[in-house]
Protein backbone atom coordinates (compact mmCIF):
# COMPACT_ATOMS: atom_id res chain seq x y z
CA UNK A 1 0.00 0.00 0.00
CA UNK A 2 1.44 3.40 -1.05
CA UNK A 3 1.45 6.52 1.07
CA UNK A 4 -1.48 8.14 -0.75
CA UNK A 5 -3.74 5.15 -0.26
CA UNK A 6 -2.76 5.08 3.40
CA UNK A 7 -3.47 8.79 4.05
CA UNK A 8 -6.63 9.13 1.99
CA UNK A 9 -9.06 7.32 4.38
CA UNK A 10 -7.52 9.00 7.40
CA UNK A 11 -7.86 12.46 5.85
CA UNK A 12 -11.47 11.73 4.92
CA UNK A 13 -12.25 10.54 8.45
CA UNK A 14 -10.65 13.61 10.03
CA UNK A 15 -12.53 15.91 7.68
CA UNK A 16 -15.85 14.20 8.47
CA UNK A 17 -15.16 14.35 12.19
CA UNK A 18 -14.30 18.03 11.98
CA UNK A 19 -17.48 18.71 10.05
CA UNK A 20 -19.64 16.94 12.59
CA UNK A 21 -17.91 18.57 15.54
CA UNK A 22 -18.13 22.04 14.16
CA UNK A 23 -21.68 21.51 12.96
CA UNK A 24 -22.91 20.81 16.53
CA UNK A 25 -21.35 23.96 17.95
CA UNK A 26 -21.68 26.58 15.24
CA UNK A 27 -23.67 27.13 12.11
CA UNK A 28 -22.31 25.93 8.78
CA UNK A 29 -21.14 29.44 7.88
CA UNK A 30 -19.89 30.77 11.22
CA UNK A 31 -17.41 33.63 11.32
CA UNK A 32 -14.03 33.13 13.01
CA UNK A 33 -11.20 35.48 13.63
CA UNK A 34 -10.89 38.95 12.18
CA UNK A 35 -12.67 40.44 9.20
CA UNK A 36 -14.92 38.58 6.80
CA UNK A 37 -12.99 35.26 6.68
CA UNK A 38 -15.45 32.37 6.51
CA UNK A 39 -14.38 28.83 7.46
CA UNK A 40 -16.38 26.08 5.77
CA UNK A 41 -15.41 22.62 7.11
CA UNK A 42 -17.23 20.75 4.34
CA UNK A 43 -15.37 22.78 1.69
CA UNK A 44 -12.07 22.04 3.42
CA UNK A 45 -12.81 18.34 3.44
CA UNK A 46 -13.73 18.42 -0.25
CA UNK A 47 -10.49 20.23 -1.09
CA UNK A 48 -8.48 17.69 0.85
CA UNK A 49 -10.20 14.85 -1.00
CA UNK A 50 -9.58 16.57 -4.35
CA UNK A 51 -5.89 17.01 -3.53
CA UNK A 52 -5.59 13.34 -2.53
CA UNK A 53 -7.25 12.20 -5.78
CA UNK A 54 -4.99 14.48 -7.80
CA UNK A 55 -1.91 13.06 -6.07
CA UNK A 56 -3.09 9.53 -6.78
CA UNK A 57 -3.59 10.36 -10.46
CA UNK A 58 -0.10 11.83 -10.64
CA UNK A 59 1.36 8.67 -9.09
CA UNK A 60 -0.52 6.53 -11.61
CA UNK A 61 0.81 8.64 -14.47
CA UNK A 62 4.33 8.27 -13.11
CA UNK A 63 3.89 4.48 -13.03
CA UNK A 64 2.62 4.51 -16.61
CA UNK A 65 5.63 6.51 -17.75
CA UNK A 66 7.94 4.09 -15.95
CA UNK A 67 6.25 1.14 -17.62
CA UNK A 68 6.53 2.80 -21.03
CA UNK A 69 10.21 3.52 -20.43
CA UNK A 70 10.81 -0.13 -19.50
CA UNK A 71 8.93 -1.24 -22.60
CA UNK A 72 11.11 0.99 -24.79
CA UNK A 73 14.24 -0.44 -23.16
CA UNK A 74 13.03 -3.98 -23.87
CA UNK A 75 12.30 -3.08 -27.49
CA UNK A 76 15.78 -1.60 -27.82
CA UNK A 77 17.26 -4.86 -26.53
CA UNK A 78 15.16 -6.87 -28.98
CA UNK A 79 16.50 -4.74 -31.84
CA UNK A 80 20.14 -5.05 -30.78
CA UNK A 81 22.12 -6.80 -33.53
CA UNK A 82 24.51 -9.69 -32.88
CA UNK A 83 28.15 -8.57 -33.00
CA UNK A 84 29.39 -11.91 -34.36
CA UNK A 85 29.20 -13.66 -37.72
CA UNK A 86 30.53 -17.07 -38.71
CA UNK A 87 29.30 -16.84 -42.32
CA UNK A 88 32.72 -15.97 -43.75
CA UNK A 89 34.28 -19.07 -42.15
CA UNK A 90 31.42 -21.25 -43.37
CA UNK A 91 31.75 -19.93 -46.92
CA UNK A 92 35.52 -20.39 -46.87
CA UNK A 93 35.22 -24.03 -45.79
CA UNK A 94 32.63 -24.76 -48.46
CA UNK A 95 34.70 -22.96 -51.11
CA UNK A 96 37.82 -24.96 -50.21
CA UNK A 97 36.00 -28.25 -50.76
CA UNK A 98 34.48 -26.99 -53.99
CA UNK A 99 37.89 -25.96 -55.31
CA UNK A 100 39.19 -29.48 -54.76
CA UNK A 101 36.37 -30.81 -56.92
CA UNK A 102 36.93 -28.19 -59.63
CA UNK A 103 40.67 -28.94 -59.69
CA UNK A 104 40.08 -32.67 -60.05
CA UNK A 105 41.93 -34.32 -62.91
CA UNK A 106 40.55 -37.04 -65.13
CA UNK A 107 36.93 -37.10 -66.19
CA UNK A 108 35.38 -33.62 -66.13
CA UNK A 109 32.43 -32.76 -63.88
CA UNK A 110 30.84 -30.74 -66.67
CA UNK A 111 27.95 -32.73 -68.12
CA UNK A 112 28.73 -32.22 -71.83
CA UNK A 113 32.48 -32.72 -71.46
CA UNK A 114 31.94 -35.76 -69.28
CA UNK A 115 29.64 -37.38 -71.82
CA UNK A 116 32.15 -36.91 -74.66
CA UNK A 117 35.08 -38.20 -72.61
CA UNK A 118 33.08 -41.13 -71.31
CA UNK A 119 32.17 -42.31 -74.82
CA UNK A 120 35.83 -42.14 -75.85
CA UNK A 121 37.29 -43.89 -72.83
CA UNK A 122 34.50 -46.38 -72.15
CA UNK A 123 33.12 -47.56 -75.51
CA UNK A 124 30.32 -50.11 -75.62
CA UNK A 125 32.48 -52.24 -77.91
CA UNK A 126 35.92 -52.05 -79.52
CA UNK A 127 36.16 -51.54 -83.27
CA UNK A 128 38.43 -53.87 -85.13
CA UNK A 129 39.99 -50.82 -86.76
CA UNK A 130 41.45 -49.70 -83.44
CA UNK A 131 45.06 -50.76 -83.23
CA UNK A 132 46.43 -52.74 -80.32
CA UNK A 133 48.70 -49.85 -79.38
CA UNK A 134 45.70 -47.51 -79.20
CA UNK A 135 43.84 -50.01 -77.06
CA UNK A 136 46.75 -50.13 -74.64
CA UNK A 137 46.88 -46.32 -74.54
CA UNK A 138 43.12 -46.09 -73.86
CA UNK A 139 43.42 -48.67 -71.08
CA UNK A 140 46.13 -46.53 -69.51
CA UNK A 141 43.87 -43.47 -69.68
CA UNK A 142 41.04 -45.34 -68.03
CA UNK A 143 43.30 -46.45 -65.21
CA UNK A 144 44.55 -42.88 -64.75
CA UNK A 145 40.98 -41.56 -64.69
CA UNK A 146 39.99 -44.02 -61.97
CA UNK A 147 43.11 -43.14 -60.00
CA UNK A 148 42.37 -39.40 -60.20
CA UNK A 149 38.78 -39.97 -59.10
CA UNK A 150 40.03 -41.84 -56.03
CA UNK A 151 42.57 -39.09 -55.34
CA UNK A 152 39.85 -36.43 -55.49
CA UNK A 153 37.67 -38.40 -53.10
CA UNK A 154 40.48 -38.73 -50.58
CA UNK A 155 41.27 -35.00 -50.86
CA UNK A 156 37.66 -34.09 -50.13
CA UNK A 157 37.73 -36.47 -47.17
CA UNK A 158 40.86 -34.79 -45.83
CA UNK A 159 39.31 -31.34 -46.25
CA UNK A 160 36.20 -32.48 -44.37
CA UNK A 161 38.37 -33.64 -41.47
CA UNK A 162 40.16 -30.26 -41.41
CA UNK A 163 36.80 -28.49 -41.27
CA UNK A 164 35.77 -30.41 -38.15
CA UNK A 165 37.89 -28.26 -35.82
CA UNK A 166 36.60 -25.02 -37.34
CA UNK A 167 33.01 -26.27 -37.17
CA UNK A 168 33.42 -27.16 -33.51
CA UNK A 169 34.72 -23.68 -32.68
CA UNK A 170 31.99 -21.98 -34.69
CA UNK A 171 29.34 -24.12 -33.01
CA UNK A 172 30.67 -23.24 -29.54
CA UNK A 173 30.73 -19.50 -30.31
CA UNK A 174 27.23 -19.49 -31.77
CA UNK A 175 25.71 -21.46 -28.90
CA UNK A 176 27.33 -19.17 -26.33
CA UNK A 177 26.04 -16.07 -28.09
CA UNK A 178 22.60 -17.58 -28.45
CA UNK A 179 22.42 -18.31 -24.74
CA UNK A 180 23.68 -14.84 -23.80
CA UNK A 181 21.47 -12.96 -26.29
CA UNK A 182 19.96 -9.78 -24.82
CA UNK A 183 17.04 -9.65 -27.23
CA UNK A 184 15.01 -11.48 -29.83
CA UNK A 185 17.09 -10.17 -32.76
CA UNK A 186 20.37 -11.50 -31.37
CA UNK A 187 18.79 -14.87 -30.58
CA UNK A 188 17.31 -15.09 -34.08
CA UNK A 189 20.60 -14.15 -35.77
CA UNK A 190 22.52 -16.72 -33.73
CA UNK A 191 19.93 -19.36 -34.62
CA UNK A 192 20.17 -18.48 -38.32
CA UNK A 193 23.93 -18.91 -38.24
CA UNK A 194 23.56 -22.26 -36.50
CA UNK A 195 21.23 -23.32 -39.31
CA UNK A 196 23.79 -22.06 -41.85
CA UNK A 197 26.46 -24.20 -40.19
CA UNK A 198 24.18 -27.24 -40.44
CA UNK A 199 23.46 -26.48 -44.10
CA UNK A 200 27.17 -26.12 -44.87
CA UNK A 201 27.90 -29.49 -43.26
CA UNK A 202 25.09 -31.07 -45.27
CA UNK A 203 26.51 -29.63 -48.51
CA UNK A 204 29.96 -30.87 -47.58
CA UNK A 205 28.52 -34.35 -47.00
CA UNK A 206 26.92 -34.19 -50.46
CA UNK A 207 30.25 -33.15 -52.03
CA UNK A 208 32.00 -36.03 -50.31
CA UNK A 209 29.31 -38.47 -51.42
CA UNK A 210 29.56 -37.24 -55.01
CA UNK A 211 33.31 -37.77 -55.20
CA UNK A 212 33.09 -41.22 -53.62
CA UNK A 213 30.26 -42.35 -55.87
CA UNK A 214 32.10 -40.98 -58.91
CA UNK A 215 35.23 -42.93 -58.05
CA UNK A 216 33.20 -46.12 -57.62
CA UNK A 217 31.30 -45.57 -60.89
CA UNK A 218 34.46 -44.95 -62.91
CA UNK A 219 36.10 -48.04 -61.46
CA UNK A 220 33.09 -50.12 -62.44
CA UNK A 221 33.16 -48.61 -65.94
CA UNK A 222 36.87 -49.42 -66.20
CA UNK A 223 36.25 -53.03 -65.29
CA UNK A 224 33.53 -53.27 -67.96
CA UNK A 225 35.94 -51.78 -70.51
CA UNK A 226 38.62 -54.26 -69.46
CA UNK A 227 36.21 -57.11 -70.09
CA UNK A 228 35.27 -55.80 -73.54
CA UNK A 229 38.91 -55.20 -74.44
CA UNK A 230 39.80 -58.74 -73.40
CA UNK A 231 37.08 -60.08 -75.70
CA UNK A 232 38.50 -58.09 -78.62
CA UNK A 233 42.07 -59.19 -77.89
CA UNK A 234 40.96 -62.82 -77.73
CA UNK A 235 39.08 -62.45 -81.01
CA UNK A 236 42.14 -61.05 -82.72
CA UNK A 237 44.33 -63.75 -81.28
CA UNK A 238 41.99 -66.44 -82.52
CA UNK A 239 42.05 -64.99 -86.02
CA UNK A 240 39.17 -64.66 -88.47
CA UNK A 241 37.24 -67.49 -86.87
CA UNK A 242 38.01 -70.28 -89.45
CA UNK A 243 37.41 -73.62 -87.72
CA UNK A 244 40.48 -75.64 -86.88
CA UNK A 245 40.87 -78.94 -88.85
CA UNK A 246 42.89 -81.59 -87.05
CA UNK A 247 45.35 -83.72 -89.01
CA UNK A 248 47.85 -86.48 -88.27
CA UNK A 249 51.43 -85.56 -87.58
CA UNK A 250 54.15 -88.18 -88.14
CA UNK A 251 57.18 -88.08 -85.95
CA UNK A 252 60.54 -89.64 -86.89
CA UNK A 253 59.28 -90.63 -90.34
CA UNK A 254 56.54 -92.96 -89.02
Coordinates of C-alpha atoms in Angstrom, one line a residue:
X1 CA 0.0 0.0 0.0
X2 CA 1.4 3.4 -1.0
X3 CA 1.4 6.5 1.1
X4 CA -1.5 8.1 -0.8
X5 CA -3.7 5.1 -0.3
X6 CA -2.8 5.1 3.4
X7 CA -3.5 8.8 4.0
X8 CA -6.6 9.1 2.0
X9 CA -9.1 7.3 4.4
X10 CA -7.5 9.0 7.4
X11 CA -7.9 12.5 5.8
X12 CA -11.5 11.7 4.9
X13 CA -12.2 10.5 8.5
X14 CA -10.6 13.6 10.0
X15 CA -12.5 15.9 7.7
X16 CA -15.8 14.2 8.5
X17 CA -15.2 14.3 12.2
X18 CA -14.3 18.0 12.0
X19 CA -17.5 18.7 10.1
X20 CA -19.6 16.9 12.6
X21 CA -17.9 18.6 15.5
X22 CA -18.1 22.0 14.2
X23 CA -21.7 21.5 13.0
X24 CA -22.9 20.8 16.5
X25 CA -21.4 24.0 18.0
X26 CA -21.7 26.6 15.2
X27 CA -23.7 27.1 12.1
X28 CA -22.3 25.9 8.8
X29 CA -21.1 29.4 7.9
X30 CA -19.9 30.8 11.2
X31 CA -17.4 33.6 11.3
X32 CA -14.0 33.1 13.0
X33 CA -11.2 35.5 13.6
X34 CA -10.9 39.0 12.2
X35 CA -12.7 40.4 9.2
X36 CA -14.9 38.6 6.8
X37 CA -13.0 35.3 6.7
X38 CA -15.4 32.4 6.5
X39 CA -14.4 28.8 7.5
X40 CA -16.4 26.1 5.8
X41 CA -15.4 22.6 7.1
X42 CA -17.2 20.7 4.3
X43 CA -15.4 22.8 1.7
X44 CA -12.1 22.0 3.4
X45 CA -12.8 18.3 3.4
X46 CA -13.7 18.4 -0.2
X47 CA -10.5 20.2 -1.1
X48 CA -8.5 17.7 0.8
X49 CA -10.2 14.8 -1.0
X50 CA -9.6 16.6 -4.3
X51 CA -5.9 17.0 -3.5
X52 CA -5.6 13.3 -2.5
X53 CA -7.2 12.2 -5.8
X54 CA -5.0 14.5 -7.8
X55 CA -1.9 13.1 -6.1
X56 CA -3.1 9.5 -6.8
X57 CA -3.6 10.4 -10.5
X58 CA -0.1 11.8 -10.6
X59 CA 1.4 8.7 -9.1
X60 CA -0.5 6.5 -11.6
X61 CA 0.8 8.6 -14.5
X62 CA 4.3 8.3 -13.1
X63 CA 3.9 4.5 -13.0
X64 CA 2.6 4.5 -16.6
X65 CA 5.6 6.5 -17.7
X66 CA 7.9 4.1 -16.0
X67 CA 6.2 1.1 -17.6
X68 CA 6.5 2.8 -21.0
X69 CA 10.2 3.5 -20.4
X70 CA 10.8 -0.1 -19.5
X71 CA 8.9 -1.2 -22.6
X72 CA 11.1 1.0 -24.8
X73 CA 14.2 -0.4 -23.2
X74 CA 13.0 -4.0 -23.9
X75 CA 12.3 -3.1 -27.5
X76 CA 15.8 -1.6 -27.8
X77 CA 17.3 -4.9 -26.5
X78 CA 15.2 -6.9 -29.0
X79 CA 16.5 -4.7 -31.8
X80 CA 20.1 -5.1 -30.8
X81 CA 22.1 -6.8 -33.5
X82 CA 24.5 -9.7 -32.9
X83 CA 28.2 -8.6 -33.0
X84 CA 29.4 -11.9 -34.4
X85 CA 29.2 -13.7 -37.7
X86 CA 30.5 -17.1 -38.7
X87 CA 29.3 -16.8 -42.3
X88 CA 32.7 -16.0 -43.8
X89 CA 34.3 -19.1 -42.2
X90 CA 31.4 -21.3 -43.4
X91 CA 31.8 -19.9 -46.9
X92 CA 35.5 -20.4 -46.9
X93 CA 35.2 -24.0 -45.8
X94 CA 32.6 -24.8 -48.5
X95 CA 34.7 -23.0 -51.1
X96 CA 37.8 -25.0 -50.2
X97 CA 36.0 -28.2 -50.8
X98 CA 34.5 -27.0 -54.0
X99 CA 37.9 -26.0 -55.3
X100 CA 39.2 -29.5 -54.8
X101 CA 36.4 -30.8 -56.9
X102 CA 36.9 -28.2 -59.6
X103 CA 40.7 -28.9 -59.7
X104 CA 40.1 -32.7 -60.0
X105 CA 41.9 -34.3 -62.9
X106 CA 40.6 -37.0 -65.1
X107 CA 36.9 -37.1 -66.2
X108 CA 35.4 -33.6 -66.1
X109 CA 32.4 -32.8 -63.9
X110 CA 30.8 -30.7 -66.7
X111 CA 27.9 -32.7 -68.1
X112 CA 28.7 -32.2 -71.8
X113 CA 32.5 -32.7 -71.5
X114 CA 31.9 -35.8 -69.3
X115 CA 29.6 -37.4 -71.8
X116 CA 32.1 -36.9 -74.7
X117 CA 35.1 -38.2 -72.6
X118 CA 33.1 -41.1 -71.3
X119 CA 32.2 -42.3 -74.8
X120 CA 35.8 -42.1 -75.9
X121 CA 37.3 -43.9 -72.8
X122 CA 34.5 -46.4 -72.2
X123 CA 33.1 -47.6 -75.5
X124 CA 30.3 -50.1 -75.6
X125 CA 32.5 -52.2 -77.9
X126 CA 35.9 -52.0 -79.5
X127 CA 36.2 -51.5 -83.3
X128 CA 38.4 -53.9 -85.1
X129 CA 40.0 -50.8 -86.8
X130 CA 41.5 -49.7 -83.4
X131 CA 45.1 -50.8 -83.2
X132 CA 46.4 -52.7 -80.3
X133 CA 48.7 -49.9 -79.4
X134 CA 45.7 -47.5 -79.2
X135 CA 43.8 -50.0 -77.1
X136 CA 46.8 -50.1 -74.6
X137 CA 46.9 -46.3 -74.5
X138 CA 43.1 -46.1 -73.9
X139 CA 43.4 -48.7 -71.1
X140 CA 46.1 -46.5 -69.5
X141 CA 43.9 -43.5 -69.7
X142 CA 41.0 -45.3 -68.0
X143 CA 43.3 -46.5 -65.2
X144 CA 44.5 -42.9 -64.7
X145 CA 41.0 -41.6 -64.7
X146 CA 40.0 -44.0 -62.0
X147 CA 43.1 -43.1 -60.0
X148 CA 42.4 -39.4 -60.2
X149 CA 38.8 -40.0 -59.1
X150 CA 40.0 -41.8 -56.0
X151 CA 42.6 -39.1 -55.3
X152 CA 39.9 -36.4 -55.5
X153 CA 37.7 -38.4 -53.1
X154 CA 40.5 -38.7 -50.6
X155 CA 41.3 -35.0 -50.9
X156 CA 37.7 -34.1 -50.1
X157 CA 37.7 -36.5 -47.2
X158 CA 40.9 -34.8 -45.8
X159 CA 39.3 -31.3 -46.3
X160 CA 36.2 -32.5 -44.4
X161 CA 38.4 -33.6 -41.5
X162 CA 40.2 -30.3 -41.4
X163 CA 36.8 -28.5 -41.3
X164 CA 35.8 -30.4 -38.2
X165 CA 37.9 -28.3 -35.8
X166 CA 36.6 -25.0 -37.3
X167 CA 33.0 -26.3 -37.2
X168 CA 33.4 -27.2 -33.5
X169 CA 34.7 -23.7 -32.7
X170 CA 32.0 -22.0 -34.7
X171 CA 29.3 -24.1 -33.0
X172 CA 30.7 -23.2 -29.5
X173 CA 30.7 -19.5 -30.3
X174 CA 27.2 -19.5 -31.8
X175 CA 25.7 -21.5 -28.9
X176 CA 27.3 -19.2 -26.3
X177 CA 26.0 -16.1 -28.1
X178 CA 22.6 -17.6 -28.5
X179 CA 22.4 -18.3 -24.7
X180 CA 23.7 -14.8 -23.8
X181 CA 21.5 -13.0 -26.3
X182 CA 20.0 -9.8 -24.8
X183 CA 17.0 -9.7 -27.2
X184 CA 15.0 -11.5 -29.8
X185 CA 17.1 -10.2 -32.8
X186 CA 20.4 -11.5 -31.4
X187 CA 18.8 -14.9 -30.6
X188 CA 17.3 -15.1 -34.1
X189 CA 20.6 -14.1 -35.8
X190 CA 22.5 -16.7 -33.7
X191 CA 19.9 -19.4 -34.6
X192 CA 20.2 -18.5 -38.3
X193 CA 23.9 -18.9 -38.2
X194 CA 23.6 -22.3 -36.5
X195 CA 21.2 -23.3 -39.3
X196 CA 23.8 -22.1 -41.8
X197 CA 26.5 -24.2 -40.2
X198 CA 24.2 -27.2 -40.4
X199 CA 23.5 -26.5 -44.1
X200 CA 27.2 -26.1 -44.9
X201 CA 27.9 -29.5 -43.3
X202 CA 25.1 -31.1 -45.3
X203 CA 26.5 -29.6 -48.5
X204 CA 30.0 -30.9 -47.6
X205 CA 28.5 -34.3 -47.0
X206 CA 26.9 -34.2 -50.5
X207 CA 30.2 -33.2 -52.0
X208 CA 32.0 -36.0 -50.3
X209 CA 29.3 -38.5 -51.4
X210 CA 29.6 -37.2 -55.0
X211 CA 33.3 -37.8 -55.2
X212 CA 33.1 -41.2 -53.6
X213 CA 30.3 -42.3 -55.9
X214 CA 32.1 -41.0 -58.9
X215 CA 35.2 -42.9 -58.1
X216 CA 33.2 -46.1 -57.6
X217 CA 31.3 -45.6 -60.9
X218 CA 34.5 -45.0 -62.9
X219 CA 36.1 -48.0 -61.5
X220 CA 33.1 -50.1 -62.4
X221 CA 33.2 -48.6 -65.9
X222 CA 36.9 -49.4 -66.2
X223 CA 36.2 -53.0 -65.3
X224 CA 33.5 -53.3 -68.0
X225 CA 35.9 -51.8 -70.5
X226 CA 38.6 -54.3 -69.5
X227 CA 36.2 -57.1 -70.1
X228 CA 35.3 -55.8 -73.5
X229 CA 38.9 -55.2 -74.4
X230 CA 39.8 -58.7 -73.4
X231 CA 37.1 -60.1 -75.7
X232 CA 38.5 -58.1 -78.6
X233 CA 42.1 -59.2 -77.9
X234 CA 41.0 -62.8 -77.7
X235 CA 39.1 -62.4 -81.0
X236 CA 42.1 -61.0 -82.7
X237 CA 44.3 -63.8 -81.3
X238 CA 42.0 -66.4 -82.5
X239 CA 42.0 -65.0 -86.0
X240 CA 39.2 -64.7 -88.5
X241 CA 37.2 -67.5 -86.9
X242 CA 38.0 -70.3 -89.4
X243 CA 37.4 -73.6 -87.7
X244 CA 40.5 -75.6 -86.9
X245 CA 40.9 -78.9 -88.9
X246 CA 42.9 -81.6 -87.0
X247 CA 45.3 -83.7 -89.0
X248 CA 47.9 -86.5 -88.3
X249 CA 51.4 -85.6 -87.6
X250 CA 54.1 -88.2 -88.1
X251 CA 57.2 -88.1 -86.0
X252 CA 60.5 -89.6 -86.9
X253 CA 59.3 -90.6 -90.3
X254 CA 56.5 -93.0 -89.0

